[in-house]
mmCIF file of C-alpha atoms in Angstrom:
data_model
loop_
_atom_site.group_PDB
_atom_site.id
_atom_site.type_symbol
_atom_site.label_atom_id
_atom_site.label_comp_id
_atom_site.label_asym_id
_atom_site.label_seq_id
_atom_site.Cartn_x
_atom_site.Cartn_y
_atom_site.Cartn_z
ATOM 1 C CA MET A 1323 33.473 33.477 -82.503
ATOM 2 C CA ASN A 1324 30.204 31.880 -81.534
ATOM 3 C CA GLN A 1325 28.936 31.624 -85.116
ATOM 4 C CA LYS A 1326 29.126 28.293 -86.894
ATOM 5 C CA ALA A 1327 31.565 28.497 -89.824
ATOM 6 C CA PHE A 1328 30.290 28.109 -93.401
ATOM 7 C CA GLN A 1329 32.300 24.888 -93.715
ATOM 8 C CA ASP A 1330 30.687 23.403 -90.597
ATOM 9 C CA TYR A 1331 27.413 23.232 -92.541
ATOM 10 C CA TYR A 1332 28.897 21.153 -95.370
ATOM 11 C CA PRO A 1333 27.531 17.596 -95.384
ATOM 12 C CA ASP A 1334 30.040 14.783 -94.830
ATOM 13 C CA HIS A 1335 30.508 14.053 -98.549
ATOM 14 C CA MET A 1336 31.623 17.668 -99.083
ATOM 15 C CA ALA A 1337 33.773 17.819 -95.921
ATOM 16 C CA HIS A 1338 36.966 16.042 -97.053
ATOM 17 C CA CYS A 1339 38.517 19.003 -98.863
ATOM 18 C CA TYR A 1340 42.220 19.415 -98.070
ATOM 19 C CA GLY A 1341 41.721 23.158 -97.773
ATOM 20 C CA CYS A 1342 38.569 23.390 -95.700
ATOM 21 C CA GLY A 1343 37.053 19.987 -94.931
ATOM 22 C CA ARG A 1344 36.435 19.432 -91.219
ATOM 23 C CA LEU A 1345 36.894 15.686 -91.855
ATOM 24 C CA ASN A 1346 40.321 15.992 -93.517
ATOM 25 C CA GLU A 1347 42.702 15.486 -90.615
ATOM 26 C CA PHE A 1348 45.762 16.341 -92.742
ATOM 27 C CA GLY A 1349 44.235 19.482 -94.254
ATOM 28 C CA HIS A 1350 44.056 23.174 -93.415
ATOM 29 C CA GLN A 1351 40.455 23.097 -92.087
ATOM 30 C CA ILE A 1352 39.922 26.789 -92.732
ATOM 31 C CA LYS A 1353 36.799 28.351 -91.204
ATOM 32 C CA SER A 1354 34.971 31.218 -92.863
ATOM 33 C CA TYR A 1355 32.340 33.519 -91.351
ATOM 34 C CA TRP A 1356 30.374 36.632 -92.211
ATOM 35 C CA ASP A 1357 32.060 39.562 -90.533
ATOM 36 C CA GLU A 1358 29.713 40.566 -87.704
ATOM 37 C CA ASN A 1359 30.722 44.210 -88.068
ATOM 38 C CA ASN A 1360 30.471 44.264 -91.850
ATOM 39 C CA PRO A 1361 28.077 41.562 -93.003
ATOM 40 C CA GLN A 1362 28.797 42.144 -96.706
ATOM 41 C CA GLU A 1363 32.266 40.709 -96.114
ATOM 42 C CA SER A 1364 33.351 37.249 -95.069
ATOM 43 C CA VAL A 1365 36.475 36.564 -93.090
ATOM 44 C CA ALA A 1366 38.728 33.653 -92.188
ATOM 45 C CA TYR A 1367 41.904 33.560 -90.110
ATOM 46 C CA PHE A 1368 44.778 31.209 -90.719
ATOM 47 C CA ILE A 1369 48.263 30.710 -89.304
ATOM 48 C CA PRO A 1370 50.546 28.989 -91.833
ATOM 49 C CA GLU A 1371 52.897 26.286 -90.587
ATOM 50 C CA PRO A 1372 56.640 27.084 -90.423
ATOM 51 C CA HIS A 1373 57.270 24.790 -93.435
ATOM 52 C CA HIS A 1374 54.767 26.653 -95.658
ATOM 53 C CA THR A 1375 57.644 28.695 -97.036
ATOM 54 C CA ALA A 1376 58.254 30.369 -100.384
ATOM 55 C CA ILE A 1377 61.650 31.697 -99.436
ATOM 56 C CA PRO A 1378 62.478 31.389 -95.721
ATOM 57 C CA GLY A 1379 60.314 33.784 -93.656
ATOM 58 C CA TYR A 1380 57.589 34.209 -96.284
ATOM 59 C CA VAL A 1381 54.424 32.279 -97.068
ATOM 60 C CA TYR A 1382 54.270 29.926 -100.033
ATOM 61 C CA GLY A 1383 52.145 31.331 -102.863
ATOM 62 C CA GLY A 1384 50.412 27.999 -103.456
ATOM 63 C CA LEU A 1385 49.078 28.050 -99.892
ATOM 64 C CA LEU A 1386 47.822 31.611 -100.365
ATOM 65 C CA ALA A 1387 46.067 30.457 -103.550
ATOM 66 C CA SER A 1388 44.503 27.597 -101.574
ATOM 67 C CA LEU A 1389 43.180 29.997 -98.937
ATOM 68 C CA ILE A 1390 41.669 32.202 -101.652
ATOM 69 C CA ASP A 1391 40.134 29.106 -103.267
ATOM 70 C CA CYS A 1392 38.410 27.627 -100.211
ATOM 71 C CA HIS A 1393 37.374 30.906 -98.618
ATOM 72 C CA GLY A 1394 35.920 31.864 -101.996
ATOM 73 C CA THR A 1395 33.788 28.783 -102.565
ATOM 74 C CA GLY A 1396 32.655 28.908 -98.933
ATOM 75 C CA THR A 1397 31.633 32.548 -99.289
ATOM 76 C CA ALA A 1398 29.824 31.777 -102.552
ATOM 77 C CA ALA A 1399 27.799 29.014 -100.909
ATOM 78 C CA ALA A 1400 26.982 31.165 -97.884
ATOM 79 C CA ALA A 1401 25.926 34.048 -100.138
ATOM 80 C CA ALA A 1402 23.663 31.763 -102.173
ATOM 81 C CA TYR A 1403 21.867 30.513 -99.061
ATOM 82 C CA ARG A 1404 21.611 34.024 -97.666
ATOM 83 C CA GLU A 1405 20.100 35.251 -100.929
ATOM 84 C CA VAL A 1406 17.221 32.770 -100.577
ATOM 85 C CA GLU A 1407 17.075 33.301 -96.811
ATOM 86 C CA ARG A 1408 17.752 29.706 -95.894
ATOM 87 C CA PRO A 1409 20.217 28.130 -93.419
ATOM 88 C CA MET A 1410 23.197 26.429 -95.070
ATOM 89 C CA ASP A 1411 22.080 22.943 -94.065
ATOM 90 C CA SER A 1412 18.580 23.251 -95.542
ATOM 91 C CA GLU A 1413 17.342 21.501 -98.687
ATOM 92 C CA PRO A 1414 17.618 21.729 -101.629
ATOM 93 C CA ALA A 1415 21.399 21.807 -101.293
ATOM 94 C CA LEU A 1416 23.386 24.581 -102.990
ATOM 95 C CA ARG A 1417 26.846 23.207 -103.836
ATOM 96 C CA PHE A 1418 29.692 25.193 -105.382
ATOM 97 C CA LEU A 1419 32.949 24.100 -106.977
ATOM 98 C CA THR A 1420 35.784 26.300 -108.231
ATOM 99 C CA GLY A 1421 35.534 27.125 -111.925
ATOM 100 C CA SER A 1422 38.544 29.396 -111.937
ATOM 101 C CA LEU A 1423 40.959 31.036 -109.564
ATOM 102 C CA HIS A 1424 43.079 34.137 -109.990
ATOM 103 C CA VAL A 1425 45.688 35.409 -107.542
ATOM 104 C CA ASP A 1426 47.838 38.546 -107.686
ATOM 105 C CA TYR A 1427 50.826 38.630 -105.339
ATOM 106 C CA TYR A 1428 51.482 42.254 -104.427
ATOM 107 C CA LYS A 1429 54.003 41.843 -101.641
ATOM 108 C CA PRO A 1430 55.779 38.963 -99.910
ATOM 109 C CA THR A 1431 53.499 37.634 -97.122
ATOM 110 C CA PRO A 1432 55.372 37.195 -93.821
ATOM 111 C CA LEU A 1433 55.304 33.826 -92.058
ATOM 112 C CA GLY A 1434 54.670 33.562 -88.333
ATOM 113 C CA VAL A 1435 51.633 35.841 -88.142
ATOM 114 C CA THR A 1436 47.882 35.258 -88.401
ATOM 115 C CA LEU A 1437 46.609 35.910 -91.909
ATOM 116 C CA GLU A 1438 43.200 37.495 -92.410
ATOM 117 C CA ILE A 1439 41.428 36.352 -95.572
ATOM 118 C CA ARG A 1440 38.491 38.547 -96.589
ATOM 119 C CA GLY A 1441 35.932 38.170 -99.355
ATOM 120 C CA LYS A 1442 32.786 39.660 -100.808
ATOM 121 C CA VAL A 1443 30.431 38.946 -103.680
ATOM 122 C CA LYS A 1444 31.563 40.806 -106.782
ATOM 123 C CA GLU A 1445 29.016 39.357 -109.186
ATOM 124 C CA ALA A 1446 26.215 36.786 -109.035
ATOM 125 C CA ASN A 1447 24.906 35.560 -112.324
ATOM 126 C CA GLY A 1448 22.773 32.434 -112.407
ATOM 127 C CA ARG A 1449 24.885 29.444 -111.387
ATOM 128 C CA LYS A 1450 28.040 31.552 -111.269
ATOM 129 C CA ILE A 1451 29.142 33.628 -108.280
ATOM 130 C CA VAL A 1452 32.343 35.674 -108.427
ATOM 131 C CA ILE A 1453 34.027 36.326 -105.091
ATOM 132 C CA GLU A 1454 36.609 39.059 -104.741
ATOM 133 C CA GLU A 1455 39.165 38.452 -101.996
ATOM 134 C CA TRP A 1456 42.220 39.838 -100.290
ATOM 135 C CA ILE A 1457 44.683 38.669 -97.657
ATOM 136 C CA ILE A 1458 46.006 40.899 -94.893
ATOM 137 C CA ALA A 1459 49.208 40.269 -92.915
ATOM 138 C CA LYS A 1460 50.221 42.676 -90.141
ATOM 139 C CA GLY A 1461 47.711 45.236 -91.409
ATOM 140 C CA VAL A 1462 48.952 45.165 -95.022
ATOM 141 C CA ILE A 1463 47.191 43.672 -98.034
ATOM 142 C CA THR A 1464 49.736 41.342 -99.602
ATOM 143 C CA VAL A 1465 47.513 39.349 -101.970
ATOM 144 C CA ARG A 1466 44.345 39.945 -103.977
ATOM 145 C CA GLY A 1467 42.391 37.209 -105.668
ATOM 146 C CA GLU A 1468 39.186 36.156 -107.293
ATOM 147 C CA VAL A 1469 37.274 32.898 -107.416
ATOM 148 C CA VAL A 1470 34.592 32.036 -109.939
ATOM 149 C CA ALA A 1471 32.431 29.547 -108.049
ATOM 150 C CA VAL A 1472 30.039 27.459 -110.086
ATOM 151 C CA GLN A 1473 26.913 25.891 -108.632
ATOM 152 C CA VAL A 1474 26.655 22.193 -109.395
ATOM 153 C CA PRO A 1475 23.655 19.955 -108.695
ATOM 154 C CA ASP A 1476 24.196 17.834 -105.596
ATOM 155 C CA GLY A 1477 23.257 14.852 -107.801
ATOM 156 C CA LEU A 1478 26.305 15.532 -109.990
ATOM 157 C CA VAL A 1479 28.542 15.630 -106.924
ATOM 158 C CA LYS A 1480 27.172 12.263 -105.838
ATOM 159 C CA GLU A 1481 27.651 10.854 -109.352
ATOM 160 C CA LEU A 1482 31.302 11.982 -109.320
ATOM 161 C CA LEU A 1483 31.760 10.304 -105.943
ATOM 162 C CA GLU A 1484 30.338 7.046 -107.284
ATOM 163 C CA ASN A 1485 32.579 7.180 -110.364
ATOM 164 C CA ALA A 1486 35.765 7.921 -108.392
ATOM 165 C CA GLU A 1487 38.488 5.290 -108.316
ATOM 166 C CA LYS A 1488 38.316 3.463 -105.026
ATOM 167 C CA MET B 395 65.263 10.933 -116.541
ATOM 168 C CA ASN B 396 68.980 11.611 -116.456
ATOM 169 C CA GLN B 397 68.606 15.370 -116.755
ATOM 170 C CA LYS B 398 68.991 17.501 -113.651
ATOM 171 C CA ALA B 399 65.665 19.184 -112.786
ATOM 172 C CA PHE B 400 65.330 22.978 -112.990
ATOM 173 C CA GLN B 401 64.798 23.076 -109.225
ATOM 174 C CA ASP B 402 68.008 21.147 -108.562
ATOM 175 C CA TYR B 403 69.938 24.196 -109.796
ATOM 176 C CA TYR B 404 68.321 26.562 -107.276
ATOM 177 C CA PRO B 405 70.809 27.737 -104.641
ATOM 178 C CA ASP B 406 70.073 26.792 -101.029
ATOM 179 C CA HIS B 407 68.379 30.108 -100.178
ATOM 180 C CA MET B 408 65.836 29.493 -102.982
ATOM 181 C CA ALA B 409 65.363 25.780 -102.204
ATOM 182 C CA HIS B 410 62.967 25.901 -99.243
ATOM 183 C CA CYS B 411 59.776 26.403 -101.254
ATOM 184 C CA TYR B 412 56.941 24.179 -100.050
ATOM 185 C CA GLY B 413 56.027 23.427 -103.659
ATOM 186 C CA CYS B 414 59.402 22.730 -105.203
ATOM 187 C CA GLY B 415 62.272 23.220 -102.767
ATOM 188 C CA ARG B 416 64.580 20.210 -102.533
ATOM 189 C CA LEU B 417 65.384 21.294 -98.937
ATOM 190 C CA ASN B 418 61.748 21.427 -97.742
ATOM 191 C CA GLU B 419 61.234 17.973 -96.277
ATOM 192 C CA PHE B 420 57.490 18.555 -95.762
ATOM 193 C CA GLY B 421 56.870 19.951 -99.251
ATOM 194 C CA HIS B 422 55.966 18.584 -102.669
ATOM 195 C CA GLN B 423 59.495 18.787 -104.122
ATOM 196 C CA ILE B 424 58.252 18.897 -107.705
ATOM 197 C CA LYS B 425 60.849 18.441 -110.425
ATOM 198 C CA SER B 426 60.535 20.134 -113.808
ATOM 199 C CA TYR B 427 62.450 19.352 -117.007
ATOM 200 C CA TRP B 428 62.486 20.323 -120.654
ATOM 201 C CA ASP B 429 60.680 17.632 -122.597
ATOM 202 C CA GLU B 430 63.434 15.794 -124.506
ATOM 203 C CA ASN B 431 61.031 15.081 -127.369
ATOM 204 C CA ASN B 432 59.606 18.569 -127.525
ATOM 205 C CA PRO B 433 62.118 21.038 -126.101
ATOM 206 C CA GLN B 434 59.727 23.990 -126.315
ATOM 207 C CA GLU B 435 57.695 22.390 -123.545
ATOM 208 C CA SER B 436 58.596 21.658 -119.940
ATOM 209 C CA VAL B 437 57.137 18.789 -117.998
ATOM 210 C CA ALA B 438 56.802 17.622 -114.396
ATOM 211 C CA TYR B 439 55.142 14.537 -112.968
ATOM 212 C CA PHE B 440 53.425 14.406 -109.614
ATOM 213 C CA ILE B 441 51.364 11.876 -107.683
ATOM 214 C CA PRO B 442 49.090 13.595 -105.153
ATOM 215 C CA GLU B 443 48.729 12.049 -101.702
ATOM 216 C CA PRO B 444 45.440 10.312 -100.838
ATOM 217 C CA HIS B 445 44.515 13.200 -98.497
ATOM 218 C CA HIS B 446 44.901 15.833 -101.234
ATOM 219 C CA THR B 447 41.172 15.610 -101.856
ATOM 220 C CA ALA B 448 38.611 18.092 -103.112
ATOM 221 C CA ILE B 449 35.711 15.685 -102.863
ATOM 222 C CA PRO B 450 36.741 12.066 -102.244
ATOM 223 C CA GLY B 451 38.454 10.602 -105.324
ATOM 224 C CA TYR B 452 39.402 13.946 -106.865
ATOM 225 C CA VAL B 453 42.417 16.223 -106.473
ATOM 226 C CA TYR B 454 42.175 19.388 -104.406
ATOM 227 C CA GLY B 455 42.173 22.527 -106.577
ATOM 228 C CA GLY B 456 44.621 24.323 -104.304
ATOM 229 C CA LEU B 457 47.218 21.624 -104.917
ATOM 230 C CA LEU B 458 46.674 21.880 -108.685
ATOM 231 C CA ALA B 459 47.190 25.650 -108.391
ATOM 232 C CA SER B 460 50.420 24.985 -106.462
ATOM 233 C CA LEU B 461 51.704 22.673 -109.199
ATOM 234 C CA ILE B 462 50.936 25.318 -111.839
ATOM 235 C CA ASP B 463 52.692 27.929 -109.696
ATOM 236 C CA CYS B 464 55.979 26.100 -109.085
ATOM 237 C CA HIS B 465 56.236 24.460 -112.494
ATOM 238 C CA GLY B 466 55.606 27.907 -113.987
ATOM 239 C CA THR B 467 58.304 29.798 -112.098
ATOM 240 C CA GLY B 468 60.719 26.919 -112.706
ATOM 241 C CA THR B 469 60.005 26.987 -116.428
ATOM 242 C CA ALA B 470 60.402 30.782 -116.508
ATOM 243 C CA ALA B 471 63.825 30.571 -114.855
ATOM 244 C CA ALA B 472 64.944 27.751 -117.161
ATOM 245 C CA ALA B 473 63.739 29.683 -120.216
ATOM 246 C CA ALA B 474 65.601 32.815 -119.114
ATOM 247 C CA TYR B 475 68.891 30.911 -118.742
ATOM 248 C CA ARG B 476 68.325 29.114 -122.045
ATOM 249 C CA GLU B 477 67.701 32.431 -123.791
ATOM 250 C CA VAL B 478 71.159 33.668 -122.759
ATOM 251 C CA GLU B 479 72.687 30.215 -123.309
ATOM 252 C CA ARG B 480 73.922 29.792 -119.764
ATOM 253 C CA PRO B 481 73.556 26.888 -117.302
ATOM 254 C CA MET B 482 71.078 27.522 -114.493
ATOM 255 C CA ASP B 483 73.751 27.690 -111.812
ATOM 256 C CA SER B 484 75.886 30.314 -113.571
ATOM 257 C CA GLU B 485 76.219 33.950 -112.506
ATOM 258 C CA PRO B 486 74.663 36.465 -112.605
ATOM 259 C CA ALA B 487 71.679 34.675 -111.071
ATOM 260 C CA LEU B 488 68.254 34.946 -112.723
ATOM 261 C CA ARG B 489 65.590 34.635 -110.009
ATOM 262 C CA PHE B 490 61.845 34.569 -110.592
ATOM 263 C CA LEU B 491 58.928 34.971 -108.209
ATOM 264 C CA THR B 492 55.218 34.604 -108.996
ATOM 265 C CA GLY B 493 53.518 37.889 -109.839
ATOM 266 C CA SER B 494 50.170 36.328 -110.621
ATOM 267 C CA LEU B 495 48.582 32.952 -111.076
ATOM 268 C CA HIS B 496 45.463 31.975 -112.983
ATOM 269 C CA VAL B 497 43.885 28.512 -113.019
ATOM 270 C CA ASP B 498 40.854 27.238 -114.939
ATOM 271 C CA TYR B 499 39.393 23.951 -113.739
ATOM 272 C CA TYR B 500 37.844 22.211 -116.748
ATOM 273 C CA LYS B 501 37.115 18.805 -115.300
ATOM 274 C CA PRO B 502 37.518 17.084 -111.941
ATOM 275 C CA THR B 503 41.085 15.679 -111.713
ATOM 276 C CA PRO B 504 41.124 12.047 -110.529
ATOM 277 C CA LEU B 505 43.230 11.087 -107.502
ATOM 278 C CA GLY B 506 45.443 8.004 -107.537
ATOM 279 C CA VAL B 507 47.127 8.590 -110.889
ATOM 280 C CA THR B 508 50.309 10.376 -111.960
ATOM 281 C CA LEU B 509 49.613 13.918 -113.091
ATOM 282 C CA GLU B 510 51.566 15.410 -115.976
ATOM 283 C CA ILE B 511 52.114 19.164 -115.682
ATOM 284 C CA ARG B 512 53.230 20.805 -118.916
ATOM 285 C CA GLY B 513 54.289 24.372 -119.682
ATOM 286 C CA LYS B 514 55.672 26.629 -122.364
ATOM 287 C CA VAL B 515 56.647 30.260 -122.718
ATOM 288 C CA LYS B 516 53.689 32.296 -123.935
ATOM 289 C CA GLU B 517 55.315 35.710 -123.694
ATOM 290 C CA ALA B 518 58.650 37.125 -122.559
ATOM 291 C CA ASN B 519 58.803 40.826 -122.006
ATOM 292 C CA GLY B 520 61.716 42.288 -120.091
ATOM 293 C CA ARG B 521 61.569 41.087 -116.484
ATOM 294 C CA LYS B 522 58.207 39.372 -117.042
ATOM 295 C CA ILE B 523 57.796 35.880 -118.463
ATOM 296 C CA VAL B 524 54.328 34.421 -118.940
ATOM 297 C CA ILE B 525 54.133 30.631 -118.809
ATOM 298 C CA GLU B 526 51.100 28.826 -120.194
ATOM 299 C CA GLU B 527 50.425 25.458 -118.548
ATOM 300 C CA TRP B 528 48.114 22.492 -118.505
ATOM 301 C CA ILE B 529 47.671 19.373 -116.397
ATOM 302 C CA ILE B 530 46.905 15.948 -117.859
ATOM 303 C CA ALA B 531 45.378 13.062 -115.922
ATOM 304 C CA LYS B 532 44.797 9.728 -117.652
ATOM 305 C CA GLY B 533 45.320 11.374 -121.055
ATOM 306 C CA VAL B 534 42.795 14.158 -120.462
ATOM 307 C CA ILE B 535 43.530 17.844 -119.859
ATOM 308 C CA THR B 536 41.676 18.700 -116.654
ATOM 309 C CA VAL B 537 43.251 22.060 -115.801
ATOM 310 C CA ARG B 538 44.762 24.974 -117.702
ATOM 311 C CA GLY B 539 46.680 27.764 -116.056
ATOM 312 C CA GLU B 540 49.019 30.653 -116.452
ATOM 313 C CA VAL B 541 51.797 32.103 -114.327
ATOM 314 C CA VAL B 542 53.246 35.564 -114.678
ATOM 315 C CA ALA B 543 56.779 35.134 -113.356
ATOM 316 C CA VAL B 544 58.683 38.288 -112.480
ATOM 317 C CA GLN B 545 62.445 38.451 -112.395
ATOM 318 C CA VAL B 546 63.773 39.920 -109.167
ATOM 319 C CA PRO B 547 67.373 40.854 -108.404
ATOM 320 C CA ASP B 548 69.072 38.228 -106.251
ATOM 321 C CA GLY B 549 70.040 41.126 -103.961
ATOM 322 C CA LEU B 550 66.360 41.803 -103.285
ATOM 323 C CA VAL B 551 65.789 38.138 -102.418
ATOM 324 C CA LYS B 552 68.686 38.306 -99.956
ATOM 325 C CA GLU B 553 67.341 41.555 -98.474
ATOM 326 C CA LEU B 554 63.927 39.904 -97.948
ATOM 327 C CA LEU B 555 65.630 36.982 -96.230
ATOM 328 C CA GLU B 556 67.478 39.331 -93.889
ATOM 329 C CA ASN B 557 64.296 41.224 -93.045
ATOM 330 C CA ALA B 558 62.236 38.089 -92.375
ATOM 331 C CA GLU B 559 61.034 37.471 -88.828
ATOM 332 C CA LYS B 560 63.237 34.885 -87.205
#
């Protein structure tokens, strides 16, 4: 894809997330985009590592939850910027953290294939954006999930960073 | 602790989980126990790695979801064996997989400290056991969660293993 991913717009202090931070060299570095063919939906692709097992041959549920989490907050941020018709690196910053996460495991998700993680806005209500998501493996939806993303002032993020244990 | 952890009773074919499998050398290998002082509650301790970041200084939500997931299914299995007064390695096997997972993030969870993951049975209904959980960091509950663990026949687990892509 030629588009820049949602996560590529995150400023450095928001780019260390284990799930999606481009600056976390140990992390998953997932990349989410609006689907060019269906711009109401966002999409990310991810190939789990062989050791991301639940039982051998199937993807660990905690990883699937992580993909739902990061693709969800990324989609929430992108939707918020799109709503006000601004690029994702423009000021004032719109930052989202996960308020809650729900995942339903419908079928075992096979390892060794590219997973497609899709999302769309289900509800936007003030500082709260609910993203509905699903994961597809070999053409089959194996997981459905939902993230409640909560907008936090960038000042609060910076305050948390200052208060963190060094 | 001198007790054997719930996960130490899992047979080899259930011990490759990235979250709690003793045979997954890349995974978290969490260990869950009944609390000796409060046997209705289970407990696990875990120290996240420095790269398990959300924003710098705070634990990644996907990892917290993973801890809730594995401690929950472990507690469900242990509770099921306790209910029938059998050790966890006795036959017939009682195997649980995650049906759904819910996590509420109340406060940012600090990195660099030992996390205490606690759980208890909220509901047991046939093949379904609901485990209520919470995570404590520096004496404060930062996360609450719930796992719906579903009992699956060991034969089905073995069938999945046989059908997995090699």
